[in-house]
XYZ file of C-alpha atoms in Angstrom:
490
model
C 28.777 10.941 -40.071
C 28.215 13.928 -41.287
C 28.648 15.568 -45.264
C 29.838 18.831 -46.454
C 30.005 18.080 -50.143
C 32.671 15.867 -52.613
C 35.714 16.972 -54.887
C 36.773 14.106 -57.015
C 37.995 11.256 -55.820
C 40.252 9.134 -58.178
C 40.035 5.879 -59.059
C 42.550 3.980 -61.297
C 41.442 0.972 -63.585
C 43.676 -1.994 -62.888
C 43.504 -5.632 -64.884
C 40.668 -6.292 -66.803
C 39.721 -10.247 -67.822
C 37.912 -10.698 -70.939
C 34.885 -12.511 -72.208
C 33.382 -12.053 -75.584
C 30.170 -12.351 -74.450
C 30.650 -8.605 -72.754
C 32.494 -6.458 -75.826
C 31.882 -2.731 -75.516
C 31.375 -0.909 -78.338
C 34.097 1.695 -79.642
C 33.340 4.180 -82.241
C 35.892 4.288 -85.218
C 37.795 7.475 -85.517
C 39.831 8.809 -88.172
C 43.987 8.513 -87.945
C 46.259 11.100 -88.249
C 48.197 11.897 -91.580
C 51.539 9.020 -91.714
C 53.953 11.817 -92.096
C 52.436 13.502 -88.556
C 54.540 13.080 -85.515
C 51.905 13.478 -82.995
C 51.393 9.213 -81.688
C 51.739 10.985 -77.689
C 48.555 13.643 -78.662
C 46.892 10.976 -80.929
C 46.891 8.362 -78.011
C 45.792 10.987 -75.816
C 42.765 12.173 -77.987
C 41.894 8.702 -78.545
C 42.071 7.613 -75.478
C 40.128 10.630 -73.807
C 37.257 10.513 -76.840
C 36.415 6.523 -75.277
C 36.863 6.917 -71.146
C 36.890 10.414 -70.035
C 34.011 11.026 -68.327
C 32.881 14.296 -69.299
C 33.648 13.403 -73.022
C 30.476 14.778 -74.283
C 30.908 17.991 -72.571
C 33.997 18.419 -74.525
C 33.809 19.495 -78.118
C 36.719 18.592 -79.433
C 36.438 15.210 -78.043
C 33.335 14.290 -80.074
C 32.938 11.167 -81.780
C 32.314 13.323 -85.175
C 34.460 16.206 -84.511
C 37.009 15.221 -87.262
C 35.935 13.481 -90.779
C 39.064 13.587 -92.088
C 43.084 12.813 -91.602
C 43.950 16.304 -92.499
C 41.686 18.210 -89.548
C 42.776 15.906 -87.192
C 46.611 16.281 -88.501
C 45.800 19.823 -87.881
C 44.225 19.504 -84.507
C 47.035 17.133 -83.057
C 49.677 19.168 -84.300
C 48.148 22.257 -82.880
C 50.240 22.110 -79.677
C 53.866 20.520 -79.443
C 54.024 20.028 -75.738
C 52.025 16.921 -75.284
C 51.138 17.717 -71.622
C 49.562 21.273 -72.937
C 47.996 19.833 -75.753
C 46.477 17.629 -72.497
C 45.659 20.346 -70.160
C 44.199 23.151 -72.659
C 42.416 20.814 -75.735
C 41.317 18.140 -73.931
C 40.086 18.766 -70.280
C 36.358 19.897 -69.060
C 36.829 22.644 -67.443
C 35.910 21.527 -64.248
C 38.054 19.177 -63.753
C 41.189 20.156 -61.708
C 42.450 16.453 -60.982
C 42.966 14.258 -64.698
C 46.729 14.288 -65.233
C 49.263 13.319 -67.471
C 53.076 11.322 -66.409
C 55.818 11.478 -69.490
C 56.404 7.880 -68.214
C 54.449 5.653 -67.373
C 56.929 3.481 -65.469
C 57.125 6.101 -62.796
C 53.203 6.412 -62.106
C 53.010 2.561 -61.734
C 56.256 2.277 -59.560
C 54.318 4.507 -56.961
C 50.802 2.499 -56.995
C 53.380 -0.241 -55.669
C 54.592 2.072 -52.991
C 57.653 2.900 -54.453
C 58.951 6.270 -54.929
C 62.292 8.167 -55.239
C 62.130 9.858 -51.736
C 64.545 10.953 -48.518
C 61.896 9.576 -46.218
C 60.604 12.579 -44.707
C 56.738 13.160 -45.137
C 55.390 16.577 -44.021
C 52.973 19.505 -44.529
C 52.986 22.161 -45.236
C 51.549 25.767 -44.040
C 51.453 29.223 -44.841
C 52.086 31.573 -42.731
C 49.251 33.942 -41.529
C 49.285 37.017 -43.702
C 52.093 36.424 -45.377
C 53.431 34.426 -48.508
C 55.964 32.732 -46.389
C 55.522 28.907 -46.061
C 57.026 26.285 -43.275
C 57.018 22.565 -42.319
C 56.643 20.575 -40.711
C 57.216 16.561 -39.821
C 54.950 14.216 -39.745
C 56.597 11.082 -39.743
C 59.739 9.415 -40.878
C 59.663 6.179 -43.251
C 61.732 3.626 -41.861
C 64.685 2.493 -43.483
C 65.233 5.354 -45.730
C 67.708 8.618 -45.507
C 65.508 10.604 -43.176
C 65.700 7.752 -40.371
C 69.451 7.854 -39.985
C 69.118 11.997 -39.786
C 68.486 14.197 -36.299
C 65.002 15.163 -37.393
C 61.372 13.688 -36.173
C 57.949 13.823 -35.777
C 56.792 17.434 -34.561
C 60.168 19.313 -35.970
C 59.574 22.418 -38.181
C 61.459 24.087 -41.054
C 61.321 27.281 -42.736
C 64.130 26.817 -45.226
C 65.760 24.992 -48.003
C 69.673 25.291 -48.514
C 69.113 28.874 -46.859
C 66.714 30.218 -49.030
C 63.383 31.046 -47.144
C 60.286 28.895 -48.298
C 57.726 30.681 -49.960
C 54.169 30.228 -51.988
C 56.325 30.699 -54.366
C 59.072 28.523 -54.282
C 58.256 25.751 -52.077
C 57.822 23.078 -55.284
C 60.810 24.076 -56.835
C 62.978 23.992 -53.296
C 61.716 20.660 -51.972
C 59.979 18.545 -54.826
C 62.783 19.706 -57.850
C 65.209 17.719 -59.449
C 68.121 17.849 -56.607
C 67.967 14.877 -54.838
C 69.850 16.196 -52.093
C 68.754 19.108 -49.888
C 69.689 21.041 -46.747
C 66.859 22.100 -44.423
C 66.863 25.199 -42.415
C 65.057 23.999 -39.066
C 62.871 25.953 -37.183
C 61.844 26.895 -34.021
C 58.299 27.492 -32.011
C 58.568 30.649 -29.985
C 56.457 33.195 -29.155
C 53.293 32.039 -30.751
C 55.656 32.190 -34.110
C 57.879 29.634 -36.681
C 61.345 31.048 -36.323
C 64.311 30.028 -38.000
C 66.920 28.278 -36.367
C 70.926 27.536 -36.752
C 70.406 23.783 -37.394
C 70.289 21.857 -40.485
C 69.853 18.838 -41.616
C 70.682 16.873 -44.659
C 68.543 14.748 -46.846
C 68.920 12.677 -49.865
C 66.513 11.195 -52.012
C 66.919 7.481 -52.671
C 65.863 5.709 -55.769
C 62.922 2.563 -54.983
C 61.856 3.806 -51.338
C 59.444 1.445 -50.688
C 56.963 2.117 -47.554
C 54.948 -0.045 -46.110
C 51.674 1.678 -44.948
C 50.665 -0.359 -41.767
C 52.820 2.462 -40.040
C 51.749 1.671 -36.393
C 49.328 -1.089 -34.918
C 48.863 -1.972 -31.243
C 46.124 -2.154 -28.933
C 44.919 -0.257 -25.590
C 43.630 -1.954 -22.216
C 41.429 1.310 -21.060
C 38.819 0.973 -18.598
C 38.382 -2.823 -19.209
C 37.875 -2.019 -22.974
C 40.291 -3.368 -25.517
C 41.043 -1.093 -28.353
C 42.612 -1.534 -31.585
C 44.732 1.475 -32.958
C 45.869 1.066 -36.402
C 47.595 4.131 -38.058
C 47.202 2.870 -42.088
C 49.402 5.598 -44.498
C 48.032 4.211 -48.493
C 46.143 1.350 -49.758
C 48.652 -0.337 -51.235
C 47.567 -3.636 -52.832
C 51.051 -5.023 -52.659
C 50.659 -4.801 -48.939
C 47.531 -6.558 -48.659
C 48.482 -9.928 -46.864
C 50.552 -7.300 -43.913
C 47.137 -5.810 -43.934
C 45.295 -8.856 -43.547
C 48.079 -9.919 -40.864
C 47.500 -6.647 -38.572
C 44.020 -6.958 -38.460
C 43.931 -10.816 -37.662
C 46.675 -9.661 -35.069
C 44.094 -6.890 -33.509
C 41.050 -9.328 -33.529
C 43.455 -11.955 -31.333
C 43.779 -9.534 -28.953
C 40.350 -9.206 -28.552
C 39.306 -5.758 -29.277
C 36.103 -4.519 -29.399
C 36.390 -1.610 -30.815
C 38.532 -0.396 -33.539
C 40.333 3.423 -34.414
C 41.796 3.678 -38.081
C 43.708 6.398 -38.491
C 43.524 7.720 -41.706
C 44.924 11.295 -41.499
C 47.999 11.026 -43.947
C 46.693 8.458 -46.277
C 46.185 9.918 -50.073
C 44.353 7.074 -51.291
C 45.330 3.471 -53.205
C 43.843 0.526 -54.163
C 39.793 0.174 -54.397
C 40.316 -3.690 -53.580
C 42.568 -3.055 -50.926
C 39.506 -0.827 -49.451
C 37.362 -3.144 -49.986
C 39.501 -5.824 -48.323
C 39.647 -3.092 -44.813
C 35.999 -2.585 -44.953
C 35.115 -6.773 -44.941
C 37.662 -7.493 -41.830
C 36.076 -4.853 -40.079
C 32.768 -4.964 -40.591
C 31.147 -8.576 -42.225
C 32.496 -10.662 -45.312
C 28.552 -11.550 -46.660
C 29.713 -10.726 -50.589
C 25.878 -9.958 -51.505
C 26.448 -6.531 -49.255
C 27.571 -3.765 -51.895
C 29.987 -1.775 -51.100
C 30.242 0.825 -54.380
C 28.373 1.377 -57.734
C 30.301 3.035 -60.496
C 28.848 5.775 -63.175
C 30.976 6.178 -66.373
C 30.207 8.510 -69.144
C 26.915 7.471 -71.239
C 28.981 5.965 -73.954
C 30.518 3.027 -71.235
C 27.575 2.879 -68.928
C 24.635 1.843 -71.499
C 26.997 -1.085 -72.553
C 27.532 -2.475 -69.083
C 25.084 -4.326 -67.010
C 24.546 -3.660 -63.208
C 26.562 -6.602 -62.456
C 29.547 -4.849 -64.438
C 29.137 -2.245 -62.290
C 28.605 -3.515 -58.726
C 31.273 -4.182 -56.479
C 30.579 -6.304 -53.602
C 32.235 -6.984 -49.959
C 34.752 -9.829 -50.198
C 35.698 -12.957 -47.686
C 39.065 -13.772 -49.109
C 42.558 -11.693 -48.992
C 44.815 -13.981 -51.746
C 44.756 -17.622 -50.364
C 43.421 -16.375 -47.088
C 39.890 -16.426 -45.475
C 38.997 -13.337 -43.637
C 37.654 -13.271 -40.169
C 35.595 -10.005 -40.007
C 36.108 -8.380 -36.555
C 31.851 -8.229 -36.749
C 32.150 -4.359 -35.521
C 29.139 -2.243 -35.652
C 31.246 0.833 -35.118
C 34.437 2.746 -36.271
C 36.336 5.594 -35.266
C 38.390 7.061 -38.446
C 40.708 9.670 -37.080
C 40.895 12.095 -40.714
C 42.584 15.301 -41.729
C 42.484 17.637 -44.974
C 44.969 15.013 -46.274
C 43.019 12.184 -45.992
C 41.510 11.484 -49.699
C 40.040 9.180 -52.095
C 40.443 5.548 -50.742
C 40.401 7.021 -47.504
C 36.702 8.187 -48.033
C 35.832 5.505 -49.895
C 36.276 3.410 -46.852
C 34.042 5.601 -44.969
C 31.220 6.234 -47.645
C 31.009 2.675 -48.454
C 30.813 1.747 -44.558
C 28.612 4.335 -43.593
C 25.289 2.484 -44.708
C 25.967 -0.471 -42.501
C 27.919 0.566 -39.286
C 27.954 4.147 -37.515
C 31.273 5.602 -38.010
C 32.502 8.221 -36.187
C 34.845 10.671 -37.480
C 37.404 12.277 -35.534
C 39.562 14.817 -36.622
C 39.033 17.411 -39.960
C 37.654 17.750 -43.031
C 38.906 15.211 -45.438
C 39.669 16.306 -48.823
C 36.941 14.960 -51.023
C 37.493 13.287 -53.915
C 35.067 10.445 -55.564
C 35.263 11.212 -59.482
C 37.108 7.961 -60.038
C 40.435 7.428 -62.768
C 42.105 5.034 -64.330
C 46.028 4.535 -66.205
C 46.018 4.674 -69.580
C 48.966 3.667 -71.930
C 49.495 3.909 -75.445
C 48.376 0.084 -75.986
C 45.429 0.744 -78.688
C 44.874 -3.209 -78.707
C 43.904 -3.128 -74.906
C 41.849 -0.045 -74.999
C 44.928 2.037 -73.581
C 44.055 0.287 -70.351
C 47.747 -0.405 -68.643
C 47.746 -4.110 -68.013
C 51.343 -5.326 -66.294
C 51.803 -8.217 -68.576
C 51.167 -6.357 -72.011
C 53.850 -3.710 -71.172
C 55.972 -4.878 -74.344
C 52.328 -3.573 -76.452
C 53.341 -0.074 -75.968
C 53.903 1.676 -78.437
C 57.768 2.028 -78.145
C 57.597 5.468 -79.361
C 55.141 6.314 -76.177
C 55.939 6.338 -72.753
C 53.419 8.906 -71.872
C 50.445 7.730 -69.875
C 47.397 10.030 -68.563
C 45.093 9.384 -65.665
C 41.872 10.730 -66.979
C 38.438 11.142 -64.458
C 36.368 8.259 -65.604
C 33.245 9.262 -63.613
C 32.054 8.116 -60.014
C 31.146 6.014 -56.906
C 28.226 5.258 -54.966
C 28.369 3.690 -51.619
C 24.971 1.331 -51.261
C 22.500 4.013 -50.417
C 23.830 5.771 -53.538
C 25.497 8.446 -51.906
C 28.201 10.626 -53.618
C 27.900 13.780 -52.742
C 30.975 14.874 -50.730
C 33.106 17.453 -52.948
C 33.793 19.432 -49.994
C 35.277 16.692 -47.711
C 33.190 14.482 -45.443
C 32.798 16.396 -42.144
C 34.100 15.315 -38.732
C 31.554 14.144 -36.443
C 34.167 15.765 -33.692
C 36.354 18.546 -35.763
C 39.690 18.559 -34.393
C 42.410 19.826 -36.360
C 46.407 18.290 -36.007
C 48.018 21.691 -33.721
C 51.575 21.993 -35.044
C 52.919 22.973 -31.666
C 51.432 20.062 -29.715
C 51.676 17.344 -32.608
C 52.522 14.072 -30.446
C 53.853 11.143 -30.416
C 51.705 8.575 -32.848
C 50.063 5.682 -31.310
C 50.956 7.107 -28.030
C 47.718 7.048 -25.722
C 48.401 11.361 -25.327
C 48.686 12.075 -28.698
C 45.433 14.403 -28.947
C 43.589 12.766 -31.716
C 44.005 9.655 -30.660
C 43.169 10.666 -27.064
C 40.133 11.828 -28.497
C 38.885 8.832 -29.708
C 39.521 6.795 -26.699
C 37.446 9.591 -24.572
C 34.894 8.642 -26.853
C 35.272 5.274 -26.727
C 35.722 4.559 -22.838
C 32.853 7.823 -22.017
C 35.926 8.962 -19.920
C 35.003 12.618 -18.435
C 38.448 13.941 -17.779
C 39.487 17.249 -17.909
C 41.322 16.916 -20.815
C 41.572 20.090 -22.569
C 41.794 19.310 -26.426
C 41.783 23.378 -26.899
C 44.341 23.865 -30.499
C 46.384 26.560 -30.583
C 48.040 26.714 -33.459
C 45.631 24.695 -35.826
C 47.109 23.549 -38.914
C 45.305 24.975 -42.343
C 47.275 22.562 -44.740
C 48.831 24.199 -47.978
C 50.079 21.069 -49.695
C 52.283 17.897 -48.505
C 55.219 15.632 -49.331
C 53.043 12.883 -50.445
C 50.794 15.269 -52.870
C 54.174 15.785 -54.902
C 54.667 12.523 -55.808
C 53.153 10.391 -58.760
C 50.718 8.890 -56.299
C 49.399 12.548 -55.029
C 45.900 11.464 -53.875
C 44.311 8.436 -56.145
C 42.609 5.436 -55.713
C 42.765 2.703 -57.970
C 40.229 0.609 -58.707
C 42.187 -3.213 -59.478
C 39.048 -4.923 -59.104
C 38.498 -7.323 -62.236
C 35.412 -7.016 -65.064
C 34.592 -9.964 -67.313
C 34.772 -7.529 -69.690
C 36.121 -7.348 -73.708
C 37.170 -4.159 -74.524
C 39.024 -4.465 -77.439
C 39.095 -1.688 -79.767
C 37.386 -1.805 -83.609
């Protein structure tokens, strides 16, 4: 494998278990004035001046910044709109990927894997020298609007309800607050995207759940049996299907084993951790990621608190490691977070191969935090009725890092294909099909096949944004592993 660099990659704090033998320390800060109605930019400050990572890099964060009620008053009420008091008094300036939701319903709905959506998921591209934009499909989620429509994998469209899409306009046109839209389809010709007469209709539906094990199969190819499993989020809710497919695979008798990975955002740090044991080995002293926090956290915690280890169980189930000493990963600029976390923290144990182009890089890691002062602002499922009923705002602050074994990081540019071949937007495929290009890359590799397969791209897509980075999950990981840990605040 090789590295170009890292941008963050998120990681959300899930339950926490508690033992009073491990209570972290929190400094007492001053309150704001009773008459103040700030509680959304007081839970924020507070909750930013404990976890956020580069709290000591901001000023206003530090622990002695106010003395007293009425310059803190002051401070909080300095900006009305909660999510700009957020952005501009509270953020390092490096850091493009902490985030705020005005409910906090809505982020946790999508960790589940449930969104409002039409089904459609699809990039998007600008145009070459131009500020025009168009998309194009990627794949349909079954049982939702899109999968009753005329549109598929491989289709492209320039428009929305006949206005053109543009830089511009694109977020406001496809990810605003109608839930129903027209599409202007498009056309290939000529080496160029042009507009077409047909439309189709889409609604957004309200709980779209989708479960991610999108495709597996496997491949009889020159005597070799090969496991194809196309995996779309790490959703933890989806762990025992996971578990399911995999068991499936290693029935079949594969030897080797291609995850694609190309649309998949992120999700759960145990349900990564739960991929990377069936694949590779379930001994649970192998570590596969160290966390760093900010100072304040990390001299409180012990190396224990901070190690996370492979795993031999899925719920009530025993896993039965496919024993593989290498993995093909077929990746795109898409594929983030959890995504590289399953390479990074593979990587010092098995060779894996990636296939496909540079993934988006993300391993600064986040978690959810809620205005529940009692639990640290941690969001815990069961303590829901703690909010504070006033507060439905929630923020998903950087919290600091992972390490794969070797202590590796570094990526912030993407991880870099070990065979770069970009997704060509005139010659897409059909997914899990054996012709589909980057899959048919990965079996060349696999069987040594010396065809004359030309894998030449055309049109090579340059991503501009997607369907899945405009909705509450964007591109995070979250980290539901559970710390014997008190965290109660003083």
């Amino acid at each position: 494998m090789k590295v170009k660099n890292l941008l963050p990659l998120f990681i959300f704090i899930g339950l926490l278990s508690c033992s009073k033998d491990d209570e972290l320390s929190v400094p007492k800060t001053v309150d704001p004035l009773p008459s103040a109605n700030v509680p959304v930019q007081n839970f924020m400050w507070k909750a930013m001046n404990f976890w956020y990572f580069w709290q000591a890099d901001v000023p206003d964060l530090g622990d002695n910044r106010f003395t007293d009620s009425e310059s803190y008053t002051e401070f909080l009420q300095s900006v009305e709109d909660p999510g700009a008091f957020f952005d501009n008094k509270l953020l390092y300036i490096e850091d493009r990927f902490s985030f705020y939701n005005s409910d906090y319903r809505e982020l946790t709905n999508s960790l589940a894997g449930i969104s409002r959506s039409n089904g459609l998921e699809f990039g998007l591209v600008r145009k070459a020298n131009s500020e025009e934009v168009f998309g194009y499909v990627r794949y349909i989620i079954p049982n939702s609007d899109a999968a009753t429509k005329d549109i598929e994998r491989g289709d492209l469209f320039t428009g929305v309800n006949g206005t053109t899409l543009t830089i511009n306009n694109f977020a406001d046109l496809l990810f605003g607050e109608n839930n129903t839209y027209v599409l202007n389809m498009a056309d290939f010709s000529n080496g160029d995207v042009v507009q077409s007469d047909r439309e189709v209709s889409l609604t957004k539906e309200a709980a779209l759940a989708e479960n991610p094990i999108f495709i597996s199969k496997s491949f009889e190819i020159n005597g070799i049996t090969i496991g194809y499993l196309m995996y779309n989020q790490f959703t933890n809710e989806y762990d025992d299907d996971l578990y399911n497919a995999i068991l499936g695979l290693k029935n079949l008798g594969i030897t080797e084993l291609i995850v694609d990975l190309r649309y998949n955002p992120g999700g759960s740090v145990n349900t990564t951790r739960i991929l990377a044991s069936m694949i590779y080995d379930t001994n649970t002293e192998n570590l596969f990621l160290r966390k760093r926090y900010n100072e304040k956290i990390q001299d409180q915690l012990s190396e224990s608190q901070l190690e996370v280890y492979f795993t031999d169980r899925v719920g009530s189930n025993t896993i039965e490691p496919l024993g593989l000493n290498k993995l093909y990963v077929l990746t795109s600029a898409s594929s983030a977070s959890a995504s590289e976390l399953l390479i990074n923290s593979l990587e010092p144990y098995i060779d894996v191969v990636i296939i496909g182009d540079v993934t988006r890089g993300k391993n600064e890691f986040s978690t959810t935090l809620v205005d529940d002062r009692e639990n640290s602002y941690l969001y815990t499922p069961s303590r829901v009725n703690k909010i504070n009923p006033d507060n439905q705002w929630a923020i998903q602050p950087l919290l600091g890092r992972n390490e794969n074994a070797d202590g590796f990081f570094d990526y912030t540019d993407g991880l870099m294909p070990d065979i770069p071949l970009k997704e060509d937007y005139s010659n897409l495929g059909i997914l899990g099909d054996i012709n589909e290009p980057l899959l048919a890359r990965a079996i060349q590799e696999i069987t040594g096949a010396t065809g004359k397969r030309d894998f030449t791209v055309e049109n090579p897509i340059e991503i501009l944004s997607s369907s899945k980075m405009y909705s509450p999950f964007k591109d995070k990981m979250i980290d539901d592993t559970v710390y014997e840990l008190d965290l109660s605040l003083n």
